[in-house]
XYZ file of C-alpha atoms in Angstrom:
654
model
C -56.208 3.627 75.461
C -56.299 1.079 72.850
C -55.177 -2.621 72.739
C -55.988 -3.749 69.172
C -53.452 -1.591 67.485
C -50.202 -0.132 69.247
C -49.475 2.966 67.143
C -46.667 4.065 68.980
C -45.042 0.536 68.544
C -45.701 0.506 65.384
C -44.274 4.220 64.391
C -41.192 3.066 66.608
C -41.018 0.066 64.615
C -40.944 1.655 61.406
C -38.358 4.283 62.264
C -36.314 1.575 63.990
C -36.231 -0.310 60.783
C -35.564 2.692 58.543
C -32.846 3.272 60.816
C -31.321 -0.163 60.608
C -31.491 -0.148 56.951
C -29.649 3.135 56.592
C -26.976 1.243 59.027
C -26.760 -1.555 57.093
C -26.160 0.554 53.763
C -23.636 2.598 55.706
C -21.789 -0.616 57.000
C -21.849 -1.748 53.078
C -20.253 1.140 52.003
C -17.746 1.093 54.950
C -16.908 -2.623 54.287
C -16.552 -2.252 50.426
C -14.896 1.337 50.121
C -17.507 1.891 47.343
C -20.483 4.610 47.694
C -22.005 2.693 44.694
C -22.594 -0.641 45.558
C -25.426 -1.431 43.458
C -27.880 0.517 40.822
C -29.964 1.779 43.432
C -27.506 3.809 45.432
C -26.871 6.213 42.513
C -28.494 5.214 38.955
C -26.862 8.136 36.878
C -23.511 7.439 38.931
C -23.383 3.636 38.154
C -23.971 4.015 34.389
C -21.410 6.876 34.234
C -18.858 4.493 36.504
C -19.515 1.429 34.280
C -18.351 3.409 30.899
C -15.537 4.956 32.851
C -14.328 1.304 33.722
C -14.458 0.400 30.081
C -12.314 3.022 29.118
C -9.848 2.581 31.917
C -9.447 -1.072 31.525
C -9.061 -0.400 27.558
C -6.751 2.139 28.459
C -4.362 -0.393 30.771
C -4.448 -2.952 27.958
C -3.693 -0.255 25.158
C -0.630 0.719 27.359
C 0.508 -3.021 27.251
C -0.163 -3.182 23.486
C 1.842 -0.037 23.144
C 4.815 -1.339 25.303
C 4.398 -4.595 23.098
C 4.930 -2.690 19.998
C 8.234 -1.109 21.430
C 9.605 -4.341 22.346
C 8.772 -5.620 18.627
C 10.648 -2.569 17.042
C 13.494 -3.075 19.782
C 13.742 -6.637 18.597
C 13.643 -5.819 14.948
C 15.927 -2.849 14.973
C 18.514 -4.895 17.101
C 18.480 -7.170 14.137
C 19.172 -4.742 11.761
C 21.933 -3.365 13.761
C 23.753 -6.612 13.169
C 22.727 -6.582 9.601
C 24.261 -2.948 9.479
C 27.547 -4.537 10.971
C 27.960 -7.434 8.634
C 27.097 -4.855 5.638
C 29.948 -2.388 6.855
C 32.337 -5.573 6.804
C 31.235 -6.562 3.504
C 31.979 -2.941 1.872
C 35.387 -3.273 3.584
C 36.015 -6.727 2.053
C 34.960 -5.264 -1.358
C 37.476 -2.358 -0.970
C 40.252 -4.812 -0.098
C 39.409 -6.853 -3.189
C 39.544 -4.020 -5.380
C 42.837 -3.311 -4.580
C 45.414 -4.090 -7.084
C 47.645 -5.443 -4.609
C 45.344 -8.318 -3.842
C 45.842 -11.465 -5.340
C 43.131 -14.062 -6.684
C 43.770 -16.135 -3.771
C 43.103 -13.430 -1.382
C 40.006 -12.669 -3.441
C 38.953 -16.128 -3.120
C 39.073 -16.037 0.489
C 37.493 -12.516 0.468
C 34.235 -14.279 -1.659
C 34.178 -17.317 0.930
C 33.804 -14.549 3.805
C 31.181 -12.725 1.594
C 29.295 -15.477 0.825
C 28.888 -16.213 4.450
C 28.022 -13.100 5.844
C 25.543 -12.774 3.021
C 23.881 -16.148 4.153
C 24.080 -14.728 7.785
C 21.999 -11.632 6.651
C 19.488 -14.200 5.249
C 19.359 -16.169 8.601
C 18.832 -12.994 10.512
C 16.131 -11.871 8.251
C 14.255 -15.137 8.063
C 14.922 -15.997 11.399
C 13.939 -13.018 13.602
C 10.702 -13.301 15.215
C 8.246 -11.651 17.755
C 5.697 -14.189 19.197
C 6.383 -16.312 16.500
C 5.579 -13.757 13.803
C 8.598 -13.214 11.178
C 9.330 -9.489 11.199
C 12.184 -8.929 8.640
C 11.016 -10.843 5.719
C 8.131 -9.070 4.134
C 4.520 -9.395 3.943
C 3.821 -13.235 4.044
C -0.103 -12.907 3.644
C -2.189 -13.134 0.162
C -0.839 -10.715 -2.408
C -3.483 -8.754 -4.344
C -0.488 -8.460 -7.169
C -1.388 -4.806 -7.321
C 0.548 -1.411 -7.714
C -1.026 1.467 -6.095
C -0.723 5.271 -6.791
C -2.162 7.353 -4.115
C -4.773 9.863 -4.513
C -3.045 13.318 -5.961
C -3.928 16.550 -7.735
C -0.490 15.949 -9.223
C 0.734 13.135 -11.656
C 3.527 10.557 -11.606
C 6.221 10.908 -14.219
C 5.484 8.812 -17.224
C 6.937 7.517 -20.329
C 5.136 6.029 -23.133
C 7.144 4.637 -26.001
C 5.823 6.239 -29.052
C 6.546 3.162 -31.080
C 6.066 -0.457 -30.501
C 8.909 -2.420 -28.962
C 10.694 -5.198 -31.032
C 10.468 -8.497 -29.827
C 13.154 -9.465 -32.235
C 16.022 -7.395 -31.685
C 19.405 -8.399 -30.736
C 20.167 -5.766 -27.406
C 22.376 -8.110 -25.584
C 25.593 -6.076 -26.174
C 23.761 -2.682 -26.033
C 23.730 -0.270 -23.188
C 20.790 1.368 -21.227
C 20.118 3.127 -18.059
C 17.245 4.510 -16.627
C 17.338 7.305 -13.572
C 13.950 7.767 -11.470
C 13.876 10.442 -8.958
C 17.798 10.773 -9.048
C 18.418 7.222 -8.606
C 20.125 5.430 -11.558
C 19.795 2.069 -12.471
C 21.291 -0.033 -14.988
C 18.843 -2.133 -17.117
C 20.883 -5.471 -17.799
C 20.163 -6.384 -21.732
C 22.202 -9.650 -21.750
C 19.168 -11.716 -21.971
C 17.314 -9.652 -24.809
C 19.275 -11.390 -27.437
C 16.079 -12.049 -29.906
C 16.463 -16.062 -29.462
C 13.130 -16.221 -28.050
C 9.778 -15.761 -29.525
C 8.531 -12.122 -30.243
C 6.119 -12.646 -27.249
C 8.510 -13.879 -24.935
C 11.096 -11.443 -25.532
C 8.698 -8.467 -25.207
C 7.654 -9.803 -21.942
C 11.469 -10.083 -20.909
C 11.973 -6.464 -22.196
C 9.571 -5.190 -19.554
C 10.791 -7.674 -16.764
C 14.263 -6.293 -17.124
C 13.068 -3.088 -16.812
C 10.849 -3.627 -13.684
C 13.984 -5.563 -12.277
C 16.453 -2.377 -12.535
C 13.789 0.261 -11.199
C 12.315 -2.041 -8.365
C 10.314 0.042 -5.818
C 11.187 3.072 -8.069
C 8.530 2.485 -10.597
C 6.578 0.113 -12.664
C 6.565 -0.874 -16.467
C 3.873 -2.547 -18.262
C 3.289 -3.688 -21.833
C 0.118 -2.160 -23.237
C -1.922 -4.225 -25.720
C -0.770 -2.271 -28.539
C 2.876 -3.329 -28.093
C 3.936 -0.193 -26.230
C 5.946 0.345 -23.204
C 4.592 2.577 -20.363
C 7.100 3.283 -17.416
C 5.677 5.147 -14.300
C 7.184 6.394 -11.195
C 6.103 5.370 -7.934
C 6.426 8.979 -6.706
C 3.718 11.483 -7.730
C 4.294 15.366 -7.960
C 7.029 17.803 -9.438
C 9.735 16.140 -7.810
C 8.953 12.994 -9.701
C 11.072 12.398 -12.989
C 12.228 9.842 -15.183
C 15.136 9.803 -17.558
C 16.175 6.964 -19.885
C 19.801 6.965 -21.515
C 21.091 4.302 -24.021
C 22.525 3.567 -27.240
C 20.501 4.133 -30.228
C 19.838 0.272 -30.932
C 18.541 -0.181 -27.099
C 16.232 3.112 -27.693
C 15.068 1.665 -30.904
C 14.415 -1.661 -29.642
C 12.269 -0.349 -26.924
C 10.125 1.866 -28.880
C 11.768 5.045 -27.812
C 13.115 5.991 -31.316
C 11.517 5.941 -34.559
C 13.047 4.125 -37.655
C 13.833 7.176 -39.636
C 15.800 8.657 -36.362
C 17.750 5.347 -35.975
C 18.569 5.157 -39.655
C 19.861 8.596 -39.438
C 23.748 8.034 -39.033
C 24.284 11.682 -38.132
C 21.556 11.696 -35.258
C 22.904 10.956 -31.899
C 20.721 9.257 -29.125
C 19.144 11.587 -26.922
C 17.952 11.079 -23.296
C 14.118 10.403 -23.049
C 12.690 12.279 -20.194
C 9.744 12.895 -18.132
C 8.359 14.961 -15.181
C 5.450 14.240 -12.943
C 2.908 17.187 -12.485
C 2.844 19.159 -9.171
C 0.224 19.068 -6.769
C -1.809 21.957 -6.005
C -5.076 22.655 -4.496
C -7.269 22.782 -7.547
C -8.668 19.950 -9.593
C -9.885 16.689 -8.760
C -7.251 13.978 -7.366
C -6.978 10.956 -9.090
C -5.308 7.844 -7.644
C -4.736 4.212 -9.460
C -4.405 0.575 -8.663
C -2.706 -1.555 -11.307
C -3.093 -5.169 -11.316
C -0.342 -7.507 -12.554
C -2.115 -10.361 -12.353
C -5.157 -11.919 -10.649
C -5.516 -11.225 -6.820
C -4.895 -14.150 -4.547
C -7.658 -15.459 -2.399
C -7.751 -14.025 1.463
C -6.133 -10.538 -0.207
C -7.813 -7.146 0.099
C -7.984 -3.690 -1.536
C -8.552 -0.679 0.693
C -10.464 2.078 -1.295
C -11.227 4.886 1.115
C -13.494 3.739 3.926
C -14.159 0.448 2.281
C -12.039 -2.755 2.147
C -12.532 -5.420 -0.519
C -11.755 -9.007 0.063
C -11.038 -11.554 -2.758
C -11.977 -15.265 -1.869
C -12.305 -18.327 -4.094
C -15.757 -19.935 -4.240
C -14.537 -22.951 -5.603
C -12.246 -23.909 -2.316
C -14.732 -22.281 0.170
C -17.885 -19.630 0.527
C -16.988 -16.183 1.983
C -17.588 -15.719 5.532
C -15.876 -12.400 6.075
C -17.348 -8.901 6.642
C -15.669 -6.957 4.050
C -17.132 -6.430 0.099
C -16.324 -9.584 -1.292
C -15.075 -10.469 -4.820
C -15.035 -13.836 -6.029
C -11.759 -14.705 -8.026
C -13.807 -17.787 -9.672
C -16.372 -18.058 -11.971
C -18.588 -20.065 -10.191
C -17.876 -22.994 -12.310
C -14.401 -23.571 -10.473
C -12.577 -21.583 -13.048
C -10.763 -18.635 -12.470
C -12.037 -15.302 -13.501
C -10.423 -13.244 -16.095
C -8.505 -10.140 -14.657
C -10.789 -8.181 -16.939
C -13.898 -9.022 -15.058
C -12.427 -8.210 -11.738
C -11.840 -4.794 -12.919
C -15.317 -4.640 -14.330
C -16.706 -5.584 -10.881
C -14.727 -2.768 -9.108
C -15.496 -0.363 -11.555
C -19.513 -1.158 -10.839
C -19.220 -0.453 -7.336
C -19.704 2.666 -5.307
C -17.058 4.377 -2.810
C -17.338 7.131 -0.214
C -15.717 10.044 -1.695
C -15.243 8.571 -5.058
C -16.740 10.452 -7.850
C -15.681 8.143 -10.930
C -14.006 4.901 -11.118
C -12.701 3.790 -14.825
C -10.640 1.579 -16.530
C -7.600 3.299 -17.434
C -6.836 4.089 -21.174
C -3.570 5.369 -22.338
C -3.023 6.878 -25.741
C -0.993 5.163 -28.279
C 1.111 7.391 -30.837
C 0.337 6.000 -34.344
C 3.271 4.679 -36.300
C 3.741 7.505 -39.114
C 6.180 7.778 -41.856
C 6.732 10.219 -44.622
C 7.328 7.817 -47.933
C 7.423 11.230 -50.655
C 7.991 14.564 -49.324
C 5.201 16.884 -50.396
C 6.842 19.483 -52.838
C 4.857 22.358 -54.714
C 7.737 24.051 -56.011
C 7.195 25.404 -59.484
C 7.295 23.018 -62.081
C 7.250 20.106 -59.850
C 3.811 19.965 -57.373
C 4.687 16.500 -56.079
C 2.065 15.260 -53.871
C 3.001 13.879 -50.690
C 2.657 10.245 -49.902
C 2.672 8.972 -46.307
C 1.561 6.009 -44.365
C 0.330 5.408 -40.513
C -0.384 2.344 -38.550
C -3.514 2.457 -36.182
C -2.308 0.432 -33.005
C -5.246 -0.320 -31.335
C -9.296 -0.119 -31.887
C -10.588 3.156 -30.702
C -13.607 3.959 -28.570
C -16.440 6.404 -29.278
C -15.112 10.225 -28.748
C -11.370 9.287 -29.590
C -10.011 11.227 -32.666
C -7.375 11.174 -35.115
C -5.951 14.210 -36.930
C -4.370 13.915 -40.510
C -2.678 16.953 -41.659
C -4.961 19.006 -39.741
C -8.084 17.271 -40.576
C -9.815 15.614 -37.659
C -11.663 12.378 -38.025
C -13.887 11.296 -35.065
C -14.806 7.633 -34.199
C -18.350 7.193 -33.284
C -20.574 3.953 -32.702
C -22.686 5.062 -35.759
C -22.263 6.480 -39.103
C -22.335 10.385 -37.785
C -18.266 9.853 -37.956
C -16.022 7.282 -38.513
C -18.030 4.307 -37.533
C -16.234 1.811 -35.194
C -16.035 -1.868 -36.752
C -16.245 -5.197 -34.998
C -12.720 -5.350 -35.186
C -9.731 -3.045 -36.024
C -9.662 -4.242 -39.740
C -13.278 -3.154 -39.943
C -12.710 0.277 -38.323
C -9.517 0.959 -40.546
C -12.223 0.217 -43.559
C -14.426 2.542 -42.292
C -11.330 5.389 -41.741
C -9.921 4.938 -45.235
C -13.550 5.350 -46.444
C -13.763 8.632 -44.729
C -10.613 9.747 -45.580
C -11.556 9.257 -49.120
C -15.059 10.995 -48.931
C -13.480 14.159 -47.285
C -11.012 14.675 -50.279
C -7.992 16.206 -48.760
C -6.294 12.582 -49.210
C -6.923 9.340 -50.947
C -6.006 6.011 -49.672
C -4.067 4.370 -52.231
C -2.889 1.288 -50.123
C -5.741 -0.600 -48.259
C -5.007 -2.054 -44.898
C -2.964 -1.316 -41.852
C -0.757 0.622 -42.207
C -2.809 2.904 -44.359
C -0.925 4.655 -47.207
C -2.662 8.316 -48.022
C -1.554 10.428 -50.936
C -2.323 14.333 -51.031
C -4.954 15.055 -53.728
C -3.100 18.482 -54.316
C 0.190 19.152 -53.351
C 0.411 20.966 -49.830
C 4.395 22.031 -50.101
C 4.744 20.880 -46.856
C 5.021 17.741 -45.012
C 1.776 16.592 -42.626
C 1.742 15.384 -39.372
C -0.820 12.713 -38.024
C -1.621 12.822 -34.536
C -4.270 10.637 -32.430
C -5.933 10.636 -29.235
C -6.797 6.722 -29.722
C -5.657 4.733 -26.777
C -5.420 1.169 -25.326
C -6.837 -0.295 -21.962
C -4.271 -1.426 -19.329
C -5.120 -3.364 -16.262
C -5.252 -0.272 -14.148
C -8.392 1.396 -12.614
C -8.166 5.191 -12.172
C -10.358 6.740 -9.046
C -11.304 10.539 -9.113
C -12.558 12.277 -5.835
C -15.460 13.935 -5.675
C -14.169 16.916 -3.376
C -11.950 19.362 -5.518
C -8.264 20.081 -4.226
C -6.366 18.672 -1.334
C -9.493 17.573 0.186
C -9.714 14.556 -2.418
C -5.776 13.432 -1.592
C -7.101 11.929 2.008
C -8.861 9.121 0.403
C -6.766 6.012 1.112
C -5.898 3.392 -1.546
C -4.043 0.443 -0.496
C -3.051 -3.075 -2.053
C -1.142 -5.787 -0.260
C 2.108 -3.850 1.412
C 5.224 -5.376 0.813
C 6.602 -4.934 4.218
C 5.544 -6.734 7.308
C 2.871 -4.993 9.024
C 1.329 -5.054 12.295
C -1.564 -3.169 13.903
C -1.185 -1.938 17.472
C -4.579 -1.147 19.187
C -3.116 1.952 21.154
C -6.439 3.003 22.332
C -9.554 1.724 24.143
C -12.154 2.008 21.195
C -12.513 0.797 17.826
C -10.610 2.501 15.137
C -8.032 3.604 17.872
C -5.083 1.688 16.134
C -1.720 2.163 14.933
C -0.273 0.595 11.653
C 3.487 -0.644 12.361
C 5.506 -1.796 9.145
C 8.938 -3.077 9.103
C 10.955 -3.675 5.878
C 12.211 -6.549 4.376
C 15.837 -6.959 4.878
C 16.665 -10.232 2.996
C 19.894 -10.447 0.937
C 17.906 -10.268 -2.348
C 16.049 -6.924 -1.157
C 19.187 -5.454 -0.180
C 20.470 -6.403 -4.082
C 23.309 -8.216 -2.413
C 22.316 -11.512 -3.743
C 20.231 -13.022 -6.556
C 18.117 -15.599 -7.489
C 19.788 -15.803 -10.766
C 23.290 -15.209 -12.100
C 22.311 -12.521 -14.459
C 20.106 -10.329 -11.600
C 20.289 -6.718 -11.818
C 22.375 -5.006 -9.099
C 21.397 -1.587 -10.168
C 25.017 -0.654 -10.347
C 27.076 -0.578 -13.672
C 29.770 -3.194 -13.494
C 28.549 -5.019 -10.600
C 27.430 -8.576 -10.818
C 26.475 -11.754 -9.127
C 28.598 -15.096 -8.944
C 27.454 -17.484 -11.685
C 27.649 -20.395 -8.856
C 25.202 -20.135 -6.021
C 26.929 -19.908 -2.608
C 24.318 -18.208 -0.455
C 22.161 -20.217 1.795
C 18.699 -18.739 3.359
C 20.294 -19.143 6.758
C 17.960 -21.953 7.921
C 19.115 -24.816 5.696
C 22.474 -25.980 3.948
C 20.994 -25.723 0.434
C 22.635 -22.985 -1.772
C 19.749 -20.754 -3.103
C 21.297 -17.450 -4.112
C 24.035 -15.763 -5.783
C 26.172 -13.489 -4.051
C 27.860 -10.252 -5.207
C 30.908 -10.848 -7.321
C 34.108 -9.422 -5.918
C 36.532 -12.031 -7.760
C 38.245 -9.162 -9.908
C 39.054 -5.599 -9.608
C 36.214 -4.026 -11.610
C 33.582 -6.116 -10.069
C 34.877 -5.445 -6.487
C 34.907 -1.727 -7.001
C 31.298 -1.391 -8.510
C 30.287 -4.037 -5.562
C 31.357 -1.086 -3.145
C 28.440 0.875 -4.624
C 26.051 -2.015 -4.102
C 26.915 -2.238 -0.546
C 26.793 1.314 -0.146
C 23.059 1.419 -1.236
C 22.366 -1.517 1.087
C 23.844 0.382 3.983
C 21.737 3.607 3.108
C 18.760 1.181 2.708
C 18.678 -0.236 6.158
C 19.766 2.709 7.674
C 16.305 4.348 6.128
C 14.542 1.473 7.611
C 16.224 1.580 11.259
C 15.579 5.648 10.941
C 11.834 5.041 10.282
C 11.746 2.437 13.292
C 13.440 5.215 15.617
C 10.836 7.468 14.700
C 8.030 5.211 15.515
C 9.335 4.203 18.925
C 9.855 7.495 20.103
C 6.343 8.326 18.969
C 5.061 5.200 20.910
C 6.725 6.135 24.213
C 5.187 8.958 23.961
C 1.676 7.457 22.996
C 2.382 5.262 26.114
C 3.111 8.067 28.526
C -0.239 9.706 27.408
C -2.077 6.645 27.648
C -0.843 6.241 31.430
C -1.725 9.675 32.140
C -5.109 9.621 30.705
C -5.727 6.280 32.582
C -4.702 8.324 35.802
C -6.768 10.919 35.464
C -9.740 8.857 34.315
C -9.372 6.561 37.577
C -9.211 9.497 39.676
C -12.623 10.766 37.911
C -14.227 7.386 38.686
C -12.785 7.468 42.134
C -14.649 10.582 42.949
C -17.973 8.889 41.589
C -17.683 5.661 42.840
C -15.536 5.466 45.784
C -16.943 6.204 49.392
C -15.667 8.992 51.725
C -14.733 6.755 54.975
C -14.739 9.538 57.400
C -18.470 11.002 56.227
C -19.689 7.329 56.230
C -18.037 6.571 59.601
C -20.147 9.675 61.158
C -23.069 8.763 59.723
C -22.752 4.961 61.013
C -22.273 6.518 64.458
C -25.288 8.320 64.110
C -27.345 5.642 62.835
C -25.824 3.431 65.400
C -27.132 6.084 68.279
C -30.460 6.293 66.594
C -30.941 2.390 66.329
C -30.245 2.023 70.253
C -32.578 4.926 70.828
C -35.047 3.326 68.537
C -35.057 0.024 70.275
C -35.458 1.637 73.707
C -38.369 3.444 72.578
C -40.047 0.485 70.888
C -39.451 -1.663 74.254
C -41.449 1.328 76.125
C -44.319 1.343 73.453
C -44.648 -2.200 73.944
C -45.271 -1.911 77.600
C -48.327 0.474 77.366
C -50.832 -2.172 76.505
C -49.743 -3.530 80.152
C -51.337 -0.453 81.545
C -54.804 -1.617 80.403
C -54.455 -4.505 82.904
C -54.049 -2.262 85.832
C -57.391 -0.737 84.759
C -59.238 -3.871 84.373
C -58.031 -5.322 87.767
C -59.599 -2.077 89.315
């Protein structure tokens, strides 16, 4: 028997302490309801459960975000419903005004109601908000001032005038229409009267086309003075048709001088069709710059976002690829510099990035037809004008003889300017021998050395640069079409976070339904309604809906002809709003399914978390009962073990 170390007591104490700890842990699980209260309870389970909690809380918030998105759509769609009702009423009034039994006084009253309803359309569009964000007045953020054609193996319908447009022509009394993808638009030529300078009138000519076609396409003026019209749509169904009087087509460079002067020749429609999309070749897309991008605007190219900033105002602090629109000295950069910066960048999935160059046909004229009839043998005399400075590799073919422009003397050397290049071309023509240059300059006049008997043609691949960047995909076929190109959207855009993780968003867009966008009002009295015979009032009678000032001109229904044409304008507006409402309805249906899926996923994930983290109360209570009995037994045994040293005293007392 020992008294210095009571081994049975130590053993009983150890077991009692262990049971006490187990009982404490069991009580903790019973009181919290959780199987895992700290990492040591289940390290792996704790790590898994924390990730699950992250997902569950994210799913819960994503579901709320989705419901907020549905509420936003319902707000916008409800406002559009009222606009639809007003458009129907305005169409009804136009039908009434077009009736021959309606007097001028009646039409004046009708016009007054039209003005008020148009102002109310503006009020709804300008005043409809969701959480202080304006929904129906388009994108109010910084504008990149770009027109984007998506990546495609097909092509948009494109018309390039074969001749320069005439900046001094009076086309104010002429007629011209353009039809893009089946939608006919009237081009208003009243302002093209030859009274402005040539440069100003050329800009006006491009402007009236863009006013007419709206979002259906885009017209630009090349540096060589030709006009290019390109549809927004891409593919085999994309088409453009231009019809007009001979003078109008001639003025826009769509008819040659010779054809215009031929009194027997009637004006023919000018047509173009896009190229169908196929799963071969490499997809191409483009971004056309109308002017310098605004600071804060962005471009998206594939998975890369470019943000423009102005270093003369503040340094860049964002996280995208920045481009400074200032040259560092406080002066704005040239658009050409910005294009050069972008073309020098690398983007995933993009094989090549080049500034676009479109071919500009030469101005060709037959001065003296060639004739080798016996006894006559007349050499043909021709002239042609090269409209732009070539680049290396481009060619000009004169009567079957091809001349290639180069950067050295291996071909026609490109000079310091167009005049120098023309001089080198004239020398090359003379050296070749088929023709002689008899009139030095631009246009170039050439004469056959020997009569050929048939008139020649002159064809050229020489082009001119435009402010457009062309992107070519790395992958062939439809795979390359998946690369996303985007400038500044014209409509209101909200990105809904409808998932718990980064990148699980949904982009919601709502169209602009202000009266000007629906073509039922205009900021100027000579605005383009897009419908033949329809016009706007000369006097402003429409407000923005939020103030008393008159800012726009309403559709004119003050006479039978104008009222009849206005019916079609209101028809187009009704269809436009119906399309927007249809898109919102489809998105709302999608978001309702999204919300249901999020709730279902959250429920299932919560159940999985419960199986990992929650305690089985019945099992824990059984364990607690066992530990309670063990603690009582251990306490009793420890007490008895502590009594053993007392027996030594009995031995000592004898």
